[in-house]
mmCIF file of C-alpha atoms in Angstrom:
data_model
loop_
_atom_site.group_PDB
_atom_site.id
_atom_site.type_symbol
_atom_site.label_atom_id
_atom_site.label_comp_id
_atom_site.label_asym_id
_atom_site.label_seq_id
_atom_site.Cartn_x
_atom_site.Cartn_y
_atom_site.Cartn_z
ATOM 1 C CA VAL Z 1 -41.348 92.550 48.537
ATOM 2 C CA MET Z 2 -45.112 92.232 48.390
ATOM 3 C CA ILE Z 3 -47.431 90.588 51.173
ATOM 4 C CA SER Z 4 -51.266 90.271 51.643
ATOM 5 C CA PHE Z 5 -53.451 89.133 54.101
ATOM 6 C CA ASP Z 6 -55.839 86.316 52.944
ATOM 7 C CA LYS Z 7 -58.235 87.187 56.094
ATOM 8 C CA VAL Z 8 -59.195 89.628 58.331
ATOM 9 C CA GLU Z 9 -62.629 88.710 61.316
ATOM 10 C CA VAL Z 10 -63.919 91.767 63.139
ATOM 11 C CA VAL Z 11 -66.771 91.097 65.735
ATOM 12 C CA ASN Z 12 -68.480 93.724 66.366
ATOM 13 C CA ILE Z 13 -72.080 95.117 67.670
ATOM 14 C CA LEU Z 14 -74.225 97.919 66.991
ATOM 15 C CA LYS Z 15 -75.557 98.990 70.442
ATOM 16 C CA LYS Z 16 -79.887 98.852 70.621
ATOM 17 C CA GLU Z 17 -80.248 102.290 71.652
ATOM 18 C CA ARG Z 18 -77.987 103.029 68.880
ATOM 19 C CA VAL Z 19 -79.132 101.736 66.086
ATOM 20 C CA VAL Z 20 -81.562 103.620 64.608
ATOM 21 C CA GLU Z 21 -79.225 106.889 64.366
ATOM 22 C CA THR Z 22 -76.489 105.353 63.208
ATOM 23 C CA VAL Z 23 -78.268 103.704 60.266
ATOM 24 C CA ARG Z 24 -79.708 106.613 59.987
ATOM 25 C CA ARG Z 25 -76.744 108.593 59.371
ATOM 26 C CA TYR Z 26 -74.185 105.920 57.571
ATOM 27 C CA GLY Z 27 -76.686 103.253 55.954
ATOM 28 C CA ILE Z 28 -77.558 99.753 56.746
ATOM 29 C CA ASN Z 29 -73.451 99.079 55.421
ATOM 30 C CA TYR Z 30 -72.309 101.761 58.159
ATOM 31 C CA ASP Z 31 -69.788 98.342 59.316
ATOM 32 C CA LYS Z 32 -68.669 99.040 55.926
ATOM 33 C CA ILE Z 33 -67.566 103.148 56.683
ATOM 34 C CA TRP Z 34 -65.764 101.686 59.775
ATOM 35 C CA ILE Z 35 -64.900 98.565 59.698
ATOM 36 C CA PHE Z 36 -63.973 97.027 56.731
ATOM 37 C CA ASP Z 37 -62.875 100.093 54.867
ATOM 38 C CA LYS Z 38 -60.737 101.151 57.747
ATOM 39 C CA ILE Z 39 -59.169 97.183 58.050
ATOM 40 C CA HIS Z 40 -56.824 98.182 54.847
ATOM 41 C CA HIS Z 41 -55.444 101.336 55.853
ATOM 42 C CA GLU Z 42 -54.554 100.453 59.741
ATOM 43 C CA ILE Z 43 -52.912 97.132 58.061
ATOM 44 C CA ASN Z 44 -51.167 99.488 55.701
ATOM 45 C CA GLN Z 45 -50.047 101.588 58.416
ATOM 46 C CA PHE Z 46 -49.471 98.433 60.591
ATOM 47 C CA CYS Z 47 -46.853 97.185 57.065
ATOM 48 C CA SER Z 48 -45.271 100.694 57.058
ATOM 49 C CA GLN Z 49 -44.175 101.406 59.809
ATOM 50 C CA HIS Z 50 -42.632 98.166 60.598
ATOM 51 C CA SER Z 51 -40.219 95.945 58.433
ATOM 52 C CA LEU Z 52 -41.119 92.468 57.148
ATOM 53 C CA GLN Z 53 -39.345 90.208 59.419
ATOM 54 C CA GLU Z 54 -41.765 92.422 61.946
ATOM 55 C CA VAL Z 55 -44.993 92.079 60.273
ATOM 56 C CA TYR Z 56 -43.980 88.178 59.854
ATOM 57 C CA ILE Z 57 -42.670 86.993 63.369
ATOM 58 C CA GLU Z 58 -41.710 88.907 65.665
ATOM 59 C CA LYS Z 59 -45.192 91.865 65.878
ATOM 60 C CA PHE Z 60 -47.334 89.765 63.898
ATOM 61 C CA ASP Z 61 -48.839 88.772 67.468
ATOM 62 C CA THR Z 62 -49.283 92.476 68.742
ATOM 63 C CA VAL Z 63 -51.859 93.429 64.918
ATOM 64 C CA ASP Z 64 -54.550 91.593 66.125
ATOM 65 C CA ASP Z 65 -55.246 94.559 69.237
ATOM 66 C CA ARG Z 66 -53.573 96.949 67.514
ATOM 67 C CA ILE Z 67 -56.040 97.246 64.891
ATOM 68 C CA LYS Z 68 -59.571 96.762 67.624
ATOM 69 C CA GLU Z 69 -57.799 99.459 69.503
ATOM 70 C CA ALA Z 70 -57.464 101.664 66.061
ATOM 71 C CA LEU Z 71 -61.121 100.521 64.967
ATOM 72 C CA GLN Z 72 -62.884 101.028 69.006
ATOM 73 C CA ALA Z 73 -61.150 104.488 69.100
ATOM 74 C CA ASP Z 74 -62.447 106.090 65.987
ATOM 75 C CA CYS Z 75 -66.191 104.012 66.212
ATOM 76 C CA THR Z 76 -65.678 106.174 69.566
ATOM 77 C CA THR Z 77 -64.865 108.973 68.774
ATOM 78 C CA PHE Z 78 -67.861 110.054 66.247
ATOM 79 C CA ASP Z 79 -69.758 108.202 68.611
ATOM 80 C CA THR Z 80 -71.191 105.389 66.630
ATOM 81 C CA GLY Z 81 -72.693 102.673 68.908
ATOM 82 C CA ILE Z 82 -70.422 100.747 67.757
ATOM 83 C CA GLU Z 83 -68.139 98.148 69.834
ATOM 84 C CA ILE Z 84 -65.336 96.098 68.645
ATOM 85 C CA ILE Z 85 -65.476 92.609 70.252
ATOM 86 C CA ALA Z 86 -62.459 90.861 68.541
ATOM 87 C CA VAL Z 87 -60.336 91.438 65.946
ATOM 88 C CA ARG Z 88 -58.604 87.865 63.670
ATOM 89 C CA VAL Z 89 -56.028 88.126 61.283
ATOM 90 C CA THR Z 90 -54.321 85.106 59.579
ATOM 91 C CA LYS Z 91 -51.193 85.192 58.896
ATOM 92 C CA PRO Z 92 -49.680 87.203 55.804
ATOM 93 C CA ARG Z 93 -48.840 85.748 52.642
ATOM 94 C CA ILE Z 94 -45.576 86.197 51.583
ATOM 95 C CA PRO Z 95 -42.936 85.268 48.398
ATOM 96 C CA GLU Z 96 -42.197 81.291 48.750
ATOM 97 C CA VAL Z 97 -38.771 81.832 48.497
ATOM 98 C CA VAL Z 98 -38.583 84.882 51.312
ATOM 99 C CA ARG Z 99 -40.970 82.385 53.520
ATOM 100 C CA ARG Z 100 -38.269 79.468 52.994
ATOM 101 C CA ASN Z 101 -36.166 81.643 54.220
ATOM 102 C CA TYR Z 102 -37.879 82.563 57.096
ATOM 103 C CA GLU Z 103 -39.043 79.388 57.739
ATOM 104 C CA GLU Z 104 -35.317 78.339 58.096
ATOM 105 C CA MET Z 105 -34.582 81.455 59.811
ATOM 106 C CA GLU Z 106 -37.014 80.403 62.464
ATOM 107 C CA ALA Z 107 -36.183 76.594 62.581
ATOM 108 C CA GLN Z 108 -32.245 77.838 63.376
ATOM 109 C CA ARG Z 109 -33.689 80.718 66.198
ATOM 110 C CA THR Z 110 -35.778 77.514 67.579
ATOM 111 C CA GLN Z 111 -32.602 75.582 67.589
ATOM 112 C CA LEU Z 112 -30.690 78.474 69.182
ATOM 113 C CA MET Z 113 -33.482 78.775 71.944
ATOM 114 C CA ILE Z 114 -32.876 74.899 72.283
ATOM 115 C CA ALA Z 115 -29.160 75.194 72.731
ATOM 116 C CA ILE Z 116 -29.649 78.421 75.055
ATOM 117 C CA GLU Z 117 -31.984 76.445 77.268
ATOM 118 C CA ARG Z 118 -29.807 73.862 77.034
ATOM 119 C CA GLN Z 119 -26.997 75.586 78.143
ATOM 120 C CA LYS Z 120 -29.125 77.135 80.869
ATOM 121 C CA VAL Z 121 -30.068 73.908 82.099
ATOM 122 C CA VAL Z 122 -26.279 72.959 82.286
ATOM 123 C CA GLU Z 123 -25.042 75.634 83.954
ATOM 124 C CA LYS Z 124 -27.797 75.175 86.407
ATOM 125 C CA GLU Z 125 -26.847 71.666 87.149
ATOM 126 C CA ALA Z 126 -23.141 73.130 87.347
ATOM 127 C CA GLU Z 127 -24.519 75.802 89.925
ATOM 128 C CA THR Z 128 -26.392 73.256 91.808
ATOM 129 C CA GLU Z 129 -23.536 71.045 92.018
ATOM 130 C CA ARG Z 130 -21.151 73.456 93.178
ATOM 131 C CA ARG Z 131 -23.723 74.948 95.851
ATOM 132 C CA ARG Z 132 -24.024 71.164 96.936
ATOM 133 C CA ALA Z 133 -20.416 70.619 97.051
ATOM 134 C CA LYS Z 134 -19.914 74.427 98.677
ATOM 135 C CA ILE Z 135 -22.590 72.861 101.295
ATOM 136 C CA GLU Z 136 -21.008 69.701 101.859
ATOM 137 C CA ALA Z 137 -17.299 71.089 102.200
ATOM 138 C CA GLU Z 138 -18.314 73.665 104.676
ATOM 139 C CA LYS Z 139 -20.537 70.252 106.343
ATOM 140 C CA LEU Z 140 -16.420 68.386 106.249
ATOM 141 C CA ALA Z 141 -14.846 71.850 108.083
ATOM 142 C CA GLU Z 142 -17.332 72.182 110.863
ATOM 143 C CA VAL Z 143 -17.223 69.167 111.587
ATOM 144 C CA SER Z 144 -13.681 69.062 111.665
ATOM 145 C CA THR Z 145 -13.185 71.969 113.973
ATOM 146 C CA ILE Z 146 -16.092 70.429 115.978
ATOM 147 C CA LYS Z 147 -13.303 67.396 116.612
ATOM 148 C CA LYS Z 148 -10.354 69.691 117.374
ATOM 149 C CA GLN Z 149 -11.902 71.739 119.653
ATOM 150 C CA GLN Z 150 -13.057 68.426 121.755
ATOM 151 C CA GLU Z 151 -9.576 66.968 121.137
ATOM 152 C CA ILE Z 152 -8.482 70.295 123.053
ATOM 153 C CA MET Z 153 -11.406 69.978 125.504
ATOM 154 C CA GLU Z 154 -10.412 66.402 126.149
ATOM 155 C CA GLN Z 155 -6.354 67.318 125.884
ATOM 156 C CA GLU Z 156 -7.326 70.261 128.573
ATOM 157 C CA ALA Z 157 -9.657 67.518 130.429
ATOM 158 C CA ALA Z 158 -6.821 65.591 130.911
ATOM 159 C CA ARG Z 159 -4.083 68.194 132.000
ATOM 160 C CA ASN Z 160 -6.526 69.439 134.465
ATOM 161 C CA VAL Z 161 -6.595 65.628 135.873
ATOM 162 C CA SER Z 162 -3.551 65.596 135.724
ATOM 163 C CA ARG Z 163 -2.999 68.850 138.049
ATOM 164 C CA ILE Z 164 -5.706 67.964 140.394
ATOM 165 C CA LEU Z 165 -3.577 64.222 140.506
ATOM 166 C CA ASP Z 166 -0.948 65.839 141.104
ATOM 167 C CA ASP Z 167 -2.136 68.664 143.639
ATOM 168 C CA MET Z 168 -3.430 65.550 145.524
ATOM 169 C CA HIS Z 169 -0.330 63.622 145.641
ATOM 170 C CA LEU Z 170 1.487 66.963 146.748
ATOM 171 C CA ALA Z 171 -0.753 67.176 149.621
ATOM 172 C CA LYS Z 172 -0.531 64.030 150.654
ATOM 173 C CA GLU Z 173 3.100 64.155 150.549
ATOM 174 C CA ARG Z 174 2.907 67.174 151.939
ATOM 175 C CA ALA Z 175 0.389 65.726 155.089
ATOM 176 C CA GLN Z 176 2.610 63.110 155.708
ATOM 177 C CA THR Z 177 5.703 64.856 156.232
ATOM 178 C CA ASP Z 178 3.671 67.632 158.524
ATOM 179 C CA ALA Z 179 2.655 64.791 160.174
ATOM 180 C CA ALA Z 180 6.417 63.161 160.632
ATOM 181 C CA THR Z 181 7.082 66.577 162.030
ATOM 182 C CA TYR Z 182 4.557 66.929 164.367
ATOM 183 C CA ARG Z 183 5.437 63.344 165.350
ATOM 184 C CA ARG Z 184 9.024 64.519 165.807
ATOM 185 C CA ASP Z 185 8.156 67.788 167.612
ATOM 186 C CA GLN Z 186 5.834 65.810 169.868
ATOM 187 C CA GLU Z 187 8.650 63.157 170.927
ATOM 188 C CA ALA Z 188 10.774 65.799 171.246
ATOM 189 C CA ALA Z 189 8.761 67.616 173.713
ATOM 190 C CA SER Z 190 8.240 64.258 175.967
ATOM 191 C CA ASN Z 191 11.395 63.737 176.352
ATOM 192 C CA ARG Z 192 12.304 67.209 176.822
ATOM 193 C CA GLN Z 193 9.994 67.051 179.921
ATOM 194 C CA LEU Z 194 11.214 63.012 180.941
ATOM 195 C CA LEU Z 195 14.900 64.800 180.805
ATOM 196 C CA THR Z 196 14.413 66.313 184.201
ATOM 197 C CA LYS Z 197 16.782 65.890 186.774
ATOM 198 C CA GLU Z 198 15.141 63.172 189.076
ATOM 199 C CA TYR Z 199 14.690 61.473 185.668
ATOM 200 C CA LEU Z 200 18.635 61.498 184.982
ATOM 201 C CA GLU Z 201 19.512 60.118 188.042
ATOM 202 C CA LEU Z 202 17.199 57.244 188.038
ATOM 203 C CA GLN Z 203 18.656 56.188 184.525
ATOM 204 C CA ARG Z 204 22.520 56.286 186.272
ATOM 205 C CA ILE Z 205 21.027 54.298 188.967
ATOM 206 C CA ARG Z 206 19.519 52.127 186.706
ATOM 207 C CA ALA Z 207 22.524 51.589 184.436
ATOM 208 C CA MET Z 208 25.209 51.697 187.614
ATOM 209 C CA SER Z 209 22.989 48.220 189.246
ATOM 210 C CA ASN Z 210 23.420 46.691 185.767
ATOM 211 C CA LEU Z 211 26.287 46.776 185.814
ATOM 212 C CA SER Z 212 28.181 43.531 187.569
ATOM 213 C CA LYS Z 213 31.624 43.429 189.285
ATOM 214 C CA VAL Z 214 34.028 40.789 191.580
ATOM 215 C CA TYR Z 215 36.580 42.205 193.097
ATOM 216 C CA TYR Z 216 39.427 39.390 194.484
ATOM 217 C CA GLY Z 217 41.550 41.001 197.148
ATOM 218 C CA ASP Z 218 41.808 42.104 201.439
ATOM 219 C CA SER Z 219 39.671 45.762 200.628
ATOM 220 C CA ILE Z 220 37.100 46.241 199.139
ATOM 221 C CA PRO Z 221 37.201 49.447 196.939
ATOM 222 C CA LYS Z 222 33.836 51.965 197.026
ATOM 223 C CA MET Z 223 31.330 51.659 194.546
ATOM 224 C CA PHE Z 224 29.766 54.487 195.605
ATOM 225 C CA THR Z 225 30.782 58.556 195.515
ATOM 226 C CA PRO Z 226 28.432 60.716 197.580
ATOM 227 C CA LEU Z 227 26.681 62.858 195.303
ATOM 228 C CA GLY Z 228 28.128 66.473 194.793
#
């Protein structure tokens, strides 16, 4: 396939202190020798080392820098005093049929890139949604755990309160029982102290004095008998 470059621009300067020497050695057309004649060679080298796909599309954006570096390397090696500022190469012309094919391919590649980017966006949105759902689920699980822990604490507190009330009631019952026992013991002790011989005798006399009897006849029986 024959391709051609309509225009190649090279911006360069010749250092002031090297003007006389360079013109003396290469003439006033020094730039033709070191720049313009070499451009044709460098472009041929570039095209021969790459496919049409690379020259026209994939690596075309590197051709300017490649030619600039190659031209500057020769000028520096041979101490020409020429400094290459910039190189601008126009898009090569290729046969119309090939160009249309490449345009279709480029359009398809662009559509593919758009589809890929759209897919990335969709995947990113899906990933974001998954993360959001995960965070929400973790949040709900955490809230549920806290609620369960709170319920357990409340149940434990209720059991503690119930146990305390039971203990208080038991202590109260025990205190009442102890008080009743103590009171009975005290009464028993008091009674034991009262049950002396003299007290019993006094009670017997009181009991006898409360008995009223009427006897009829000539003789009255003896009411009292001596205490043995």
